[in-house]
PDB file of C-alpha atoms in Angstrom:
ATOM      1  CA  MET X 228     -34.387 190.629 106.972  1.00  0.00           C
ATOM      2  CA  VAL X 229     -32.163 192.079 109.746  1.00  0.00           C
ATOM      3  CA  GLU X 230     -34.493 195.256 110.848  1.00  0.00           C
ATOM      4  CA  GLU X 231     -37.681 192.896 110.677  1.00  0.00           C
ATOM      5  CA  LEU X 232     -35.668 190.201 113.175  1.00  0.00           C
ATOM      6  CA  LYS X 233     -34.810 193.244 115.419  1.00  0.00           C
ATOM      7  CA  ASN X 234     -38.364 194.501 115.436  1.00  0.00           C
ATOM      8  CA  MET X 235     -39.545 190.749 116.688  1.00  0.00           C
ATOM      9  CA  VAL X 236     -37.459 191.307 119.750  1.00  0.00           C
ATOM     10  CA  GLY X 237     -39.858 192.444 122.722  1.00  0.00           C
ATOM     11  CA  ARG X 238     -39.579 195.931 124.351  1.00  0.00           C
ATOM     12  CA  ASP X 239     -39.061 194.123 127.714  1.00  0.00           C
ATOM     13  CA  GLU X 240     -35.682 192.054 126.738  1.00  0.00           C
ATOM     14  CA  THR X 241     -32.414 192.756 126.879  1.00  0.00           C
ATOM     15  CA  VAL X 242     -29.895 192.173 123.743  1.00  0.00           C
ATOM     16  CA  LEU X 243     -27.243 190.030 125.158  1.00  0.00           C
ATOM     17  CA  TYR X 244     -25.589 189.278 121.770  1.00  0.00           C
ATOM     18  CA  GLU X 245     -26.387 189.889 117.953  1.00  0.00           C
ATOM     19  CA  GLY X 246     -24.030 189.511 114.958  1.00  0.00           C
ATOM     20  CA  LYS X 247     -23.490 187.668 111.860  1.00  0.00           C
ATOM     21  CA  PRO X 248     -21.327 184.432 111.110  1.00  0.00           C
ATOM     22  CA  ASP X 249     -17.862 184.909 110.101  1.00  0.00           C
ATOM     23  CA  ARG X 250     -17.970 185.864 106.428  1.00  0.00           C
ATOM     24  CA  LYS X 251     -14.655 183.817 105.518  1.00  0.00           C
ATOM     25  CA  CYS X 252     -15.826 180.752 107.372  1.00  0.00           C
ATOM     26  CA  PHE X 253     -19.255 180.801 106.141  1.00  0.00           C
ATOM     27  CA  LEU X 254     -18.219 180.962 102.417  1.00  0.00           C
ATOM     28  CA  PHE X 255     -15.399 178.487 102.990  1.00  0.00           C
ATOM     29  CA  GLU X 256     -17.722 175.897 104.352  1.00  0.00           C
ATOM     30  CA  SER X 257     -20.140 176.621 101.519  1.00  0.00           C
ATOM     31  CA  VAL X 258     -17.342 175.724  98.955  1.00  0.00           C
ATOM     32  CA  PHE X 259     -15.681 172.827 101.013  1.00  0.00           C
ATOM     33  CA  ASN X 260     -19.090 170.979 101.686  1.00  0.00           C
ATOM     34  CA  PRO X 261     -19.527 167.136 101.557  1.00  0.00           C
ATOM     35  CA  LEU X 262     -21.051 167.669  98.038  1.00  0.00           C
ATOM     36  CA  LEU X 263     -17.616 168.818  96.361  1.00  0.00           C
ATOM     37  CA  PRO X 264     -15.776 165.537  95.889  1.00  0.00           C
ATOM     38  CA  VAL X 265     -18.956 164.198  94.356  1.00  0.00           C
ATOM     39  CA  ALA X 266     -19.685 167.190  92.140  1.00  0.00           C
ATOM     40  CA  ILE X 267     -15.757 166.990  90.932  1.00  0.00           C
ATOM     41  CA  ILE X 268     -15.794 163.239  90.216  1.00  0.00           C
ATOM     42  CA  TRP X 269     -19.326 163.516  88.354  1.00  0.00           C
ATOM     43  CA  ALA X 270     -17.913 166.465  86.502  1.00  0.00           C
ATOM     44  CA  PHE X 271     -14.719 164.698  85.454  1.00  0.00           C
ATOM     45  CA  LEU X 272     -16.781 161.802  84.163  1.00  0.00           C
ATOM     46  CA  ASP X 273     -19.257 163.611  82.456  1.00  0.00           C
ATOM     47  CA  MET X 274     -16.928 165.844  80.695  1.00  0.00           C
ATOM     48  CA  GLY X 275     -14.840 162.920  79.407  1.00  0.00           C
ATOM     49  CA  ILE X 276     -17.836 161.271  78.000  1.00  0.00           C
ATOM     50  CA  LEU X 277     -18.935 164.769  76.372  1.00  0.00           C
ATOM     51  CA  GLY X 278     -15.339 165.415  75.174  1.00  0.00           C
ATOM     52  CA  ALA X 279     -15.110 161.976  73.816  1.00  0.00           C
ATOM     53  CA  ALA X 280     -18.280 161.858  71.753  1.00  0.00           C
ATOM     54  CA  VAL X 281     -18.563 165.466  70.837  1.00  0.00           C
ATOM     55  CA  GLY X 282     -18.242 165.313  67.014  1.00  0.00           C
ATOM     56  CA  ASP X 283     -20.509 162.229  67.053  1.00  0.00           C
ATOM     57  CA  MET X 284     -22.963 162.843  69.638  1.00  0.00           C
ATOM     58  CA  PRO X 285     -26.446 162.772  68.679  1.00  0.00           C
ATOM     59  CA  VAL X 286     -28.514 165.891  69.265  1.00  0.00           C
ATOM     60  CA  PHE X 287     -30.758 164.505  71.888  1.00  0.00           C
ATOM     61  CA  LEU X 288     -27.735 163.338  74.079  1.00  0.00           C
ATOM     62  CA  LEU X 289     -26.550 166.898  74.801  1.00  0.00           C
ATOM     63  CA  PRO X 290     -29.710 167.625  77.085  1.00  0.00           C
ATOM     64  CA  PHE X 291     -29.581 164.336  78.515  1.00  0.00           C
ATOM     65  CA  MET X 292     -25.676 164.889  79.424  1.00  0.00           C
ATOM     66  CA  LEU X 293     -26.689 168.234  80.841  1.00  0.00           C
ATOM     67  CA  ILE X 294     -29.297 166.667  82.860  1.00  0.00           C
ATOM     68  CA  HIS X 295     -27.096 164.183  84.201  1.00  0.00           C
ATOM     69  CA  MET X 296     -24.791 166.756  85.535  1.00  0.00           C
ATOM     70  CA  MET X 297     -27.604 167.637  88.203  1.00  0.00           C
ATOM     71  CA  PRO X 298     -25.311 166.759  91.117  1.00  0.00           C
ATOM     72  CA  VAL X 299     -22.600 169.485  89.789  1.00  0.00           C
ATOM     73  CA  TRP X 300     -25.327 171.873  88.985  1.00  0.00           C
ATOM     74  CA  ILE X 301     -26.638 171.670  92.511  1.00  0.00           C
ATOM     75  CA  TYR X 302     -23.154 171.879  93.940  1.00  0.00           C
ATOM     76  CA  LEU X 303     -22.503 175.048  91.757  1.00  0.00           C
ATOM     77  CA  PHE X 304     -25.775 176.747  92.846  1.00  0.00           C
ATOM     78  CA  GLY X 305     -25.428 176.240  96.491  1.00  0.00           C
ATOM     79  CA  VAL X 306     -21.841 177.984  96.243  1.00  0.00           C
ATOM     80  CA  ILE X 307     -23.436 180.680  94.431  1.00  0.00           C
ATOM     81  CA  PHE X 308     -26.450 181.159  96.533  1.00  0.00           C
ATOM     82  CA  SER X 309     -23.928 181.208 100.020  1.00  0.00           C
ATOM     83  CA  PHE X 310     -23.321 184.790  99.173  1.00  0.00           C
ATOM     84  CA  LYS X 311     -27.393 185.540  99.636  1.00  0.00           C
ATOM     85  CA  LYS X 312     -27.604 183.108 102.462  1.00  0.00           C
ATOM     86  CA  TYR X 313     -24.685 184.686 104.307  1.00  0.00           C
ATOM     87  CA  LYS X 314     -26.410 188.261 103.936  1.00  0.00           C
ATOM     88  CA  ASN X 315     -30.024 187.072 104.980  1.00  0.00           C
ATOM     89  CA  THR X 316     -28.379 185.474 108.370  1.00  0.00           C
ATOM     90  CA  TYR X 317     -28.401 187.140 111.584  1.00  0.00           C
ATOM     91  CA  TYR X 318     -28.442 186.239 115.107  1.00  0.00           C
ATOM     92  CA  ILE X 319     -29.795 187.667 118.378  1.00  0.00           C
ATOM     93  CA  VAL X 320     -29.806 186.514 122.057  1.00  0.00           C
ATOM     94  CA  THR X 321     -31.803 188.260 124.485  1.00  0.00           C
ATOM     95  CA  ASP X 322     -32.431 187.408 128.277  1.00  0.00           C
ATOM     96  CA  HIS X 323     -35.842 185.792 126.917  1.00  0.00           C
ATOM     97  CA  ALA X 324     -35.087 184.141 123.651  1.00  0.00           C
ATOM     98  CA  ILE X 325     -32.920 183.148 120.412  1.00  0.00           C
ATOM     99  CA  TYR X 326     -33.879 184.952 117.056  1.00  0.00           C
ATOM    100  CA  ILE X 327     -32.334 183.583 113.879  1.00  0.00           C
ATOM    101  CA  SER X 328     -32.870 184.956 110.231  1.00  0.00           C
ATOM    102  CA  SER X 329     -31.874 183.014 107.489  1.00  0.00           C
ATOM    103  CA  GLY X 330     -33.073 181.991 103.911  1.00  0.00           C
ATOM    104  CA  ILE X 331     -31.978 182.300 100.263  1.00  0.00           C
ATOM    105  CA  PHE X 332     -35.044 183.235  98.428  1.00  0.00           C
ATOM    106  CA  SER X 333     -37.675 183.057 101.199  1.00  0.00           C
ATOM    107  CA  MET X 334     -37.376 184.930 104.466  1.00  0.00           C
ATOM    108  CA  ASN X 335     -37.059 182.628 107.644  1.00  0.00           C
ATOM    109  CA  LEU X 336     -37.232 184.346 111.075  1.00  0.00           C
ATOM    110  CA  GLU X 337     -37.026 181.773 113.957  1.00  0.00           C
ATOM    111  CA  THR X 338     -37.665 182.570 117.436  1.00  0.00           C
ATOM    112  CA  LYS X 339     -36.958 180.022 120.509  1.00  0.00           C
ATOM    113  CA  THR X 340     -37.525 181.072 124.027  1.00  0.00           C
ATOM    114  CA  PHE X 341     -35.189 179.258 126.541  1.00  0.00           C
ATOM    115  CA  ALA X 342     -38.120 177.173 127.802  1.00  0.00           C
ATOM    116  CA  GLU X 343     -38.083 175.449 124.674  1.00  0.00           C
ATOM    117  CA  LEU X 344     -34.556 174.441 124.688  1.00  0.00           C
ATOM    118  CA  SER X 345     -33.381 171.332 125.898  1.00  0.00           C
ATOM    119  CA  ARG X 346     -29.705 170.932 125.162  1.00  0.00           C
ATOM    120  CA  VAL X 347     -26.779 173.558 124.133  1.00  0.00           C
ATOM    121  CA  ASN X 348     -23.711 171.992 122.678  1.00  0.00           C
ATOM    122  CA  LEU X 349     -20.416 173.858 121.429  1.00  0.00           C
ATOM    123  CA  HIS X 350     -18.868 172.735 118.036  1.00  0.00           C
ATOM    124  CA  ARG X 351     -15.662 173.863 116.419  1.00  0.00           C
ATOM    125  CA  GLY X 352     -15.267 171.981 113.029  1.00  0.00           C
ATOM    126  CA  ILE X 353     -11.910 171.909 111.321  1.00  0.00           C
ATOM    127  CA  PHE X 354     -12.684 175.228 109.336  1.00  0.00           C
ATOM    128  CA  ASP X 355     -14.054 176.978 112.584  1.00  0.00           C
ATOM    129  CA  GLN X 356     -10.670 176.117 114.174  1.00  0.00           C
ATOM    130  CA  MET X 357      -8.942 177.618 111.113  1.00  0.00           C
ATOM    131  CA  PHE X 358     -10.726 180.787 111.445  1.00  0.00           C
ATOM    132  CA  HIS X 359     -10.963 180.974 115.197  1.00  0.00           C
ATOM    133  CA  VAL X 360     -14.840 180.688 115.478  1.00  0.00           C
ATOM    134  CA  GLY X 361     -17.407 178.240 116.529  1.00  0.00           C
ATOM    135  CA  ASP X 362     -20.701 177.113 116.247  1.00  0.00           C
ATOM    136  CA  ILE X 363     -23.580 176.771 119.168  1.00  0.00           C
ATOM    137  CA  GLN X 364     -25.938 174.066 118.553  1.00  0.00           C
ATOM    138  CA  ILE X 365     -29.060 174.066 120.424  1.00  0.00           C
ATOM    139  CA  THR X 366     -31.737 171.327 120.642  1.00  0.00           C
ATOM    140  CA  THR X 367     -35.324 172.150 121.180  1.00  0.00           C
ATOM    141  CA  ASN X 368     -37.970 170.168 122.865  1.00  0.00           C
ATOM    142  CA  GLN X 369     -39.891 170.242 119.784  1.00  0.00           C
ATOM    143  CA  PHE X 370     -39.517 167.421 117.200  1.00  0.00           C
ATOM    144  CA  THR X 371     -39.444 167.216 113.553  1.00  0.00           C
ATOM    145  CA  ARG X 372     -41.533 165.164 110.852  1.00  0.00           C
ATOM    146  CA  LYS X 373     -38.675 162.621 111.160  1.00  0.00           C
ATOM    147  CA  ASN X 374     -39.193 162.524 114.914  1.00  0.00           C
ATOM    148  CA  THR X 375     -35.822 164.120 115.621  1.00  0.00           C
ATOM    149  CA  PRO X 376     -35.417 167.063 118.076  1.00  0.00           C
ATOM    150  CA  ALA X 377     -35.557 170.437 115.964  1.00  0.00           C
ATOM    151  CA  MET X 378     -32.080 172.088 116.298  1.00  0.00           C
ATOM    152  CA  LEU X 379     -31.179 175.728 115.925  1.00  0.00           C
ATOM    153  CA  CYS X 380     -27.643 176.708 115.277  1.00  0.00           C
ATOM    154  CA  ILE X 381     -25.604 179.921 115.659  1.00  0.00           C
ATOM    155  CA  ASN X 382     -22.577 179.193 113.224  1.00  0.00           C
ATOM    156  CA  SER X 383     -19.241 180.597 112.925  1.00  0.00           C
ATOM    157  CA  ILE X 384     -19.156 183.281 115.287  1.00  0.00           C
ATOM    158  CA  SER X 385     -16.041 184.717 116.843  1.00  0.00           C
ATOM    159  CA  ASN X 386     -17.296 184.981 120.384  1.00  0.00           C
ATOM    160  CA  TYR X 387     -18.560 181.753 120.569  1.00  0.00           C
ATOM    161  CA  SER X 388     -17.254 180.537 124.030  1.00  0.00           C
ATOM    162  CA  GLU X 389     -18.996 184.146 125.503  1.00  0.00           C
ATOM    163  CA  VAL X 390     -22.390 183.457 123.655  1.00  0.00           C
ATOM    164  CA  TYR X 391     -22.420 179.629 124.611  1.00  0.00           C
ATOM    165  CA  GLN X 392     -22.093 180.345 128.325  1.00  0.00           C
ATOM    166  CA  ILE X 393     -24.724 183.291 128.275  1.00  0.00           C
ATOM    167  CA  VAL X 394     -27.258 180.611 126.281  1.00  0.00           C
ATOM    168  CA  LYS X 395     -26.318 177.806 128.670  1.00  0.00           C
ATOM    169  CA  LYS X 396     -26.824 179.971 131.684  1.00  0.00           C
ATOM    170  CA  LEU X 397     -30.013 181.061 130.483  1.00  0.00           C
ATOM    171  CA  GLN X 398     -31.411 177.897 129.806  1.00  0.00           C
ATOM    172  CA  LYS X 399     -30.375 176.185 133.067  1.00  0.00           C
ATOM    173  CA  ASP X 400     -31.994 179.126 134.904  1.00  0.00           C
ATOM    174  CA  ILE X 401     -35.241 178.771 132.990  1.00  0.00           C
ATOM    175  CA  TYR X 402     -35.109 174.907 133.530  1.00  0.00           C
ATOM    176  CA  SER X 403     -34.403 175.252 137.194  1.00  0.00           C
ATOM    177  CA  ASP X 404     -37.509 177.654 137.450  1.00  0.00           C
ATOM    178  CA  ILE X 405     -39.679 174.949 135.978  1.00  0.00           C
ATOM    179  CA  MET X 406     -38.303 172.212 137.986  1.00  0.00           C
ATOM    180  CA  TYR X 407     -38.277 174.176 141.394  1.00  0.00           C
ATOM    181  CA  PRO X 408     -41.413 176.555 141.200  1.00  0.00           C
ATOM    182  CA  ASN X 409     -42.172 178.805 143.844  1.00  0.00           C
ATOM    183  CA  ASP X 410     -41.637 177.203 147.429  1.00  0.00           C
ATOM    184  CA  LEU X 411     -39.613 174.175 146.176  1.00  0.00           C
ATOM    185  CA  ARG X 412     -37.135 176.943 144.436  1.00  0.00           C
ATOM    186  CA  PRO X 413     -33.582 176.772 146.075  1.00  0.00           C
ATOM    187  CA  GLN X 414     -32.294 179.803 147.682  1.00  0.00           C
ATOM    188  CA  GLU X 415     -29.816 180.612 144.907  1.00  0.00           C
ATOM    189  CA  ASN X 416     -30.825 179.920 141.408  1.00  0.00           C
TER     190      ASN X 416
END
């Protein structure tokens, strides 16, 4: 998947950053996600019911309880497949665009030119601070089906400040070129 993403970069583009998320932070965030408390409580309640009724449980109740534990299975599958998701995640920033590969079962290769970006933010959650990494959150000028701006994220990278400055500068330069075309352009861009 990484090679396919690299092949998407044009010959006239200069790669300014490429890399993967920090492995420890990426996996830590996958384990300690918001579904964890729900999964723990749900598992304790269902296991308590199963434990109390093991000897007297009708045969049809066991499949029902296994289905009823769906939030626990969803959480566990999310944690297990986070290793595959990490393997498939890669970021490339060039002087023309941002390229991101991701996916668990299917391959998702995403490209956004700097002309499509509207806002660039830096985010450092509690785990990011623990592992000395950061996230660059990029809002595009395109909208999702829910009528919210589409987002790109370069998550859990160690040189987040440097990459943020690169992306912010390129986004600003492209925006200036669009707003001040040709004769209206200031002397310094």
